[in-house]
PDB file of C-alpha atoms in Angstrom:
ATOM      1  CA  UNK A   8      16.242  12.156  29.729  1.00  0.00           C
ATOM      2  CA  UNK A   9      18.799  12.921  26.981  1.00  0.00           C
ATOM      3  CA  UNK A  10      18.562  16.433  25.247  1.00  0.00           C
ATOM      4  CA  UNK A  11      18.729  16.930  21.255  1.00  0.00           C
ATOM      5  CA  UNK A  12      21.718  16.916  19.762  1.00  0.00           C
ATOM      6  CA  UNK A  13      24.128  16.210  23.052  1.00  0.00           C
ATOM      7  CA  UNK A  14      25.604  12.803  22.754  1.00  0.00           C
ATOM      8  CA  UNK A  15      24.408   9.959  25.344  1.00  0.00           C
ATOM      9  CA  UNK A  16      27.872   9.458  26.452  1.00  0.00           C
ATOM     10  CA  UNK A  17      28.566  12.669  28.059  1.00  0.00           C
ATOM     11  CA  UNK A  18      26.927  13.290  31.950  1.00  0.00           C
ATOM     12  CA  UNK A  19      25.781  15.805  33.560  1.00  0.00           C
ATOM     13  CA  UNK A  20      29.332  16.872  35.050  1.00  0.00           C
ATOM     14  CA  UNK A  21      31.331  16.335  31.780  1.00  0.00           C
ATOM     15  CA  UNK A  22      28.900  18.538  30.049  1.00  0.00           C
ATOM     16  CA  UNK A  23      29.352  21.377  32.563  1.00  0.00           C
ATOM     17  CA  UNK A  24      33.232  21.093  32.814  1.00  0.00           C
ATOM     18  CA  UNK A  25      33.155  21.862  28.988  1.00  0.00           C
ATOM     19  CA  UNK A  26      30.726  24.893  29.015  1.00  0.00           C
ATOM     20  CA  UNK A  27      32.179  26.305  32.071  1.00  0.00           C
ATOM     21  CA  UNK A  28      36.206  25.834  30.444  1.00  0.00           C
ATOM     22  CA  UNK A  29      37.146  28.974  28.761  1.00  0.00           C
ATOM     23  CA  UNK A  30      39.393  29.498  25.823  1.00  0.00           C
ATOM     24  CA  UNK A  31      42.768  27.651  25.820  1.00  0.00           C
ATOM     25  CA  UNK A  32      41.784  25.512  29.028  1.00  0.00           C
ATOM     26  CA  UNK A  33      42.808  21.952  28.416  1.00  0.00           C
ATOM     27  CA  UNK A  34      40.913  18.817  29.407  1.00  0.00           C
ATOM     28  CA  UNK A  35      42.759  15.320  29.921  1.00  0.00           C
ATOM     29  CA  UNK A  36      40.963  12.153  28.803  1.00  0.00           C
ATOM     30  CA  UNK A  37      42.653   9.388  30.887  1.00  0.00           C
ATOM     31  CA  UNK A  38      42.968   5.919  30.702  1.00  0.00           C
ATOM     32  CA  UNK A  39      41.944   3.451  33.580  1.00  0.00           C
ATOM     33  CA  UNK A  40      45.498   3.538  34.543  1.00  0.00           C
ATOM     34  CA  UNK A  41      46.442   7.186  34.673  1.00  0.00           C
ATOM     35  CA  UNK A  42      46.813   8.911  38.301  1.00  0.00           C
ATOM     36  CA  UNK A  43      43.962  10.653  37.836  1.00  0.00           C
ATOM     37  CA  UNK A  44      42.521  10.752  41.715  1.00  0.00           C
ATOM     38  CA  UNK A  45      45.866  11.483  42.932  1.00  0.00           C
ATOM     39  CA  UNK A  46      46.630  14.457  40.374  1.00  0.00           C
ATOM     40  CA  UNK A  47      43.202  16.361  40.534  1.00  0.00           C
ATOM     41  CA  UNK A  48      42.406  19.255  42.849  1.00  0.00           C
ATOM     42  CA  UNK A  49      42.180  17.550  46.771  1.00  0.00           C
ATOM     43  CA  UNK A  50      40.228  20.083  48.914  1.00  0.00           C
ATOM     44  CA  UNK A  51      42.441  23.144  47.901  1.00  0.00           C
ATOM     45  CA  UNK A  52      40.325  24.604  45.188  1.00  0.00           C
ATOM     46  CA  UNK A  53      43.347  24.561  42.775  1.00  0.00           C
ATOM     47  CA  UNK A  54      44.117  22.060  40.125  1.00  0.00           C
ATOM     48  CA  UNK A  55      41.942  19.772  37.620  1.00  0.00           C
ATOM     49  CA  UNK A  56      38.616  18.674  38.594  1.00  0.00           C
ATOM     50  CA  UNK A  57      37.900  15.067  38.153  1.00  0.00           C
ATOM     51  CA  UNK A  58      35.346  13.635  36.200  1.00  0.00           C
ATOM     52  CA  UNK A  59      34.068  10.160  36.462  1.00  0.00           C
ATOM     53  CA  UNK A  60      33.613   8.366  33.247  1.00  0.00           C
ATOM     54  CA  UNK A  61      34.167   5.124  34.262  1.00  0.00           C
ATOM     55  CA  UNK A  62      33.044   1.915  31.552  1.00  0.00           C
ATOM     56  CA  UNK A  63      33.294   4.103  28.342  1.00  0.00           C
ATOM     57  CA  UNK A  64      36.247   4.506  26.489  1.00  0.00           C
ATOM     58  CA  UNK A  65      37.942   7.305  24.922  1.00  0.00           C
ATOM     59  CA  UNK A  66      37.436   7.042  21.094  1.00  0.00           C
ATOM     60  CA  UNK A  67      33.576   7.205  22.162  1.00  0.00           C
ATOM     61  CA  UNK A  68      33.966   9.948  24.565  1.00  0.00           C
ATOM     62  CA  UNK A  69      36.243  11.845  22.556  1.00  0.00           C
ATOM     63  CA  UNK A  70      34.125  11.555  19.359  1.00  0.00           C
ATOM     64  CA  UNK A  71      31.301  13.176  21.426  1.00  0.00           C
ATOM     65  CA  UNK A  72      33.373  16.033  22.905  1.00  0.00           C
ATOM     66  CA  UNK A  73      34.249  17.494  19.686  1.00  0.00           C
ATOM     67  CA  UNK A  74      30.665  17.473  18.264  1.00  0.00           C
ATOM     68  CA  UNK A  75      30.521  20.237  20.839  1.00  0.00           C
ATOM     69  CA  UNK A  76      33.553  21.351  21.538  1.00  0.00           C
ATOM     70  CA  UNK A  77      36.368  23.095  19.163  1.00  0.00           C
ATOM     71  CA  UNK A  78      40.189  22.474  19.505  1.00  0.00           C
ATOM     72  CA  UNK A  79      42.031  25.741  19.377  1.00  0.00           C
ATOM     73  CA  UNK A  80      43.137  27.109  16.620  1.00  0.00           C
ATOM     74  CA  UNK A  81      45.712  29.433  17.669  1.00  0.00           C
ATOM     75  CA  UNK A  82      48.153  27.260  19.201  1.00  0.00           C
ATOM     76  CA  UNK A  83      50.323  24.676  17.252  1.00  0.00           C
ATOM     77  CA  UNK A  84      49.231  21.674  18.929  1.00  0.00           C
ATOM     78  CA  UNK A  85      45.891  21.515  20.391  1.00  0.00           C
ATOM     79  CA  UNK A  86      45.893  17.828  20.771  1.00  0.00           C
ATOM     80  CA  UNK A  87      48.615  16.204  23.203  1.00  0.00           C
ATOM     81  CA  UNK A  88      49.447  12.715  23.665  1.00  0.00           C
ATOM     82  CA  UNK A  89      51.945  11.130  26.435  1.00  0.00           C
ATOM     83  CA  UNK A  90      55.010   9.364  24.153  1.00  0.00           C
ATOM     84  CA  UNK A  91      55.820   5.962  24.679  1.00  0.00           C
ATOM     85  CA  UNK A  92      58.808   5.791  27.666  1.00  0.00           C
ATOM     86  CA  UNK A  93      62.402   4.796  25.991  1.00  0.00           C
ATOM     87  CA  UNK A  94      62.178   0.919  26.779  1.00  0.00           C
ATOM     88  CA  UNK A  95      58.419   1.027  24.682  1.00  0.00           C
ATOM     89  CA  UNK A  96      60.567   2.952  21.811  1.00  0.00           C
ATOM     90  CA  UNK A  97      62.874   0.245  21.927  1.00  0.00           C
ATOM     91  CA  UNK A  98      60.898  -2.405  22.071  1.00  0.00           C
ATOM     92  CA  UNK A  99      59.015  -1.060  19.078  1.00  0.00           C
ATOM     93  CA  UNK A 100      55.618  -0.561  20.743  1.00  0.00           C
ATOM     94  CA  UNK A 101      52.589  -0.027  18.592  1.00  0.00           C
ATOM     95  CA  UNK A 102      49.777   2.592  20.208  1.00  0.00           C
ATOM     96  CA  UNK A 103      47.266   1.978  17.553  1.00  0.00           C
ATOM     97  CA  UNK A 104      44.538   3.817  19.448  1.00  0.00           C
ATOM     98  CA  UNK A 105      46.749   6.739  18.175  1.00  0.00           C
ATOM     99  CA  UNK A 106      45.536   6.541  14.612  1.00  0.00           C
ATOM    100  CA  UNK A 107      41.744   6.498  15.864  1.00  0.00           C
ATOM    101  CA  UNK A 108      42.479   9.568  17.804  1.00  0.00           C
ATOM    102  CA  UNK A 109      44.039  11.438  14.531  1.00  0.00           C
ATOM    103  CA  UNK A 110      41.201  10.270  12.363  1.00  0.00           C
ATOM    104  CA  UNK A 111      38.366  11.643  14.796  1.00  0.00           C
ATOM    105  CA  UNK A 112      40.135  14.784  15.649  1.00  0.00           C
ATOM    106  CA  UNK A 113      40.708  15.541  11.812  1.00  0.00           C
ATOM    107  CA  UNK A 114      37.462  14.750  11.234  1.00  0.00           C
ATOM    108  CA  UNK A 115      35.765  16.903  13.749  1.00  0.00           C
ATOM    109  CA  UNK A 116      37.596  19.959  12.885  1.00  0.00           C
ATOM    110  CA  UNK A 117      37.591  19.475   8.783  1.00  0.00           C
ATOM    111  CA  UNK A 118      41.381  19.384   8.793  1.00  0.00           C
ATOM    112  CA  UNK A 119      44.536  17.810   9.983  1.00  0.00           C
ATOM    113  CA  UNK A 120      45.662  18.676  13.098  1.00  0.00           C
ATOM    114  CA  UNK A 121      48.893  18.605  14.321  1.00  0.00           C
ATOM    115  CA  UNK A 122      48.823  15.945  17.782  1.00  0.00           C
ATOM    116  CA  UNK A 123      51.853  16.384  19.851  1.00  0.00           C
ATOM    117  CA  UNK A 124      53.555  13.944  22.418  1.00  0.00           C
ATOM    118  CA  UNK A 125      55.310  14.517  25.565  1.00  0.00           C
ATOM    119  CA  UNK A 126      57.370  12.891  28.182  1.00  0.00           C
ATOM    120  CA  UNK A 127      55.243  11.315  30.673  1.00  0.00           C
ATOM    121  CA  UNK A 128      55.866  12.794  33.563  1.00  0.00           C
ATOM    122  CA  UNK A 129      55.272  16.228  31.779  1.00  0.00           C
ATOM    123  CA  UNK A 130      52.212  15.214  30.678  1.00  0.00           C
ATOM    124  CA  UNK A 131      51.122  14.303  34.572  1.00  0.00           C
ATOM    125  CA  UNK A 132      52.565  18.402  35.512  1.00  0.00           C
ATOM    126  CA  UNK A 133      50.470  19.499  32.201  1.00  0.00           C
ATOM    127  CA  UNK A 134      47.508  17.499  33.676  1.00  0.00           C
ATOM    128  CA  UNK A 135      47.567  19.205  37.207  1.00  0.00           C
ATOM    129  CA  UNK A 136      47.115  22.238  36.369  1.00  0.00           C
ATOM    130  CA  UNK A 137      44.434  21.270  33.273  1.00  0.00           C
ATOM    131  CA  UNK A 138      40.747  22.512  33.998  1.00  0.00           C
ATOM    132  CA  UNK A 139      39.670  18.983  34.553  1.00  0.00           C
ATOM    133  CA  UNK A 140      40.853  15.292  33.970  1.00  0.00           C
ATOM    134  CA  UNK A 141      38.029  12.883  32.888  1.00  0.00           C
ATOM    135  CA  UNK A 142      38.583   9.105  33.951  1.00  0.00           C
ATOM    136  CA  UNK A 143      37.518   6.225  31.727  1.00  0.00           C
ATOM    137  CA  UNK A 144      37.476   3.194  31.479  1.00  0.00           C
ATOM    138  CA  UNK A 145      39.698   3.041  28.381  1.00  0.00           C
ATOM    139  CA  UNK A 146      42.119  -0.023  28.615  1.00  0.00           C
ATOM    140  CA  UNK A 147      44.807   0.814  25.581  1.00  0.00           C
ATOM    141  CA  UNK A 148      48.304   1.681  26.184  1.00  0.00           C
ATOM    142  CA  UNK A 149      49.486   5.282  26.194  1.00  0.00           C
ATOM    143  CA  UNK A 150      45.719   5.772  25.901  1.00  0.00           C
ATOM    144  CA  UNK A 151      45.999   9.288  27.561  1.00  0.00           C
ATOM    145  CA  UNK A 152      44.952  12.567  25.476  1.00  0.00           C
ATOM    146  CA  UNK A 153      44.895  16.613  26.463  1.00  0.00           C
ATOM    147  CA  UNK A 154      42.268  18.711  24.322  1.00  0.00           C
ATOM    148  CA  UNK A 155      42.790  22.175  24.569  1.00  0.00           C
ATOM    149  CA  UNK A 156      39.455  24.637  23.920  1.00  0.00           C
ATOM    150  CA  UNK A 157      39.213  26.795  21.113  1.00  0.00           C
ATOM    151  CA  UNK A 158      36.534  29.481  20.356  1.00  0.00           C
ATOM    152  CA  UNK A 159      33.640  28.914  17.895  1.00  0.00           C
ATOM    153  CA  UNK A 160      34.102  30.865  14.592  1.00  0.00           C
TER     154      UNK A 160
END
């Protein structure tokens, strides 16, 4: 049975990871594509726990983790996103999911926030060591995001 006030969307597991992550821990919301099995914690108690979202999408889920949880506020750029590789640059690749992210994160927080990218294979060492990495089912390119936890104020 759903409880007031927490969205639908996030389970039982999702809602723990983000009451039990502490200032400054980062979660990854990954795409149906990303690594995610492979990169999370295996048996050695170290590294990101995974988090099955599987069928729901980002926008959604990421809509409904900042109705509870705040970005930080003391860092630069709470909000990451892995850049497109050179031959997507080239080729002039469009990520409009992007925009959706911007406008939801802005909107959450009352402000614009600064979203950062980086290199791909940075952002998989960035999402090893993150508290946990949440799989979806999101389909978009480059649909990959890392929220990092701020402190309510």
């Amino acid at each position: 049975m759903p409880l007031r006030g927490i969205p639908n969307i996030l389970s039982p597991d999702l809602l723990h990871v983000l009451a039990a992550m502490g200032h400054g821990d980062e979660i990854v919301l990954a795409d149906a594509h990303f690594p995610s099995s492979s990169l999370c914690r295996s048996g050695t108690g170290r590294g990101a726990r995974e988090v099955r979202a599987d069928g729901h999408n980002i926008p959604d889920l990421l809509g409904a983790i900042l109705k509870l949880m705040p970005l930080d506020q003391y860092v630069d750029n709470p909000v990451i996103l892995m850049d497109l590789v050179r031959s997507d640059k080239e080729s002039g690749l469009k990520v409009p999911i992007w925009d959706k992210y911007t406008e939801l994160v802005n909107a959450a927080e009352k402000k614009e926030i600064k979203i950062s990218k980086v290199d791909r294979f940075d952002f998989y060492d960035r999402a090893k060591t993150a508290y946990a990495i949440v799989h979806t089912g999101e389909s978009s390119v480059y649909g990959n995001v890392i929220l990092k936890k701020g402190v309510l104020v």
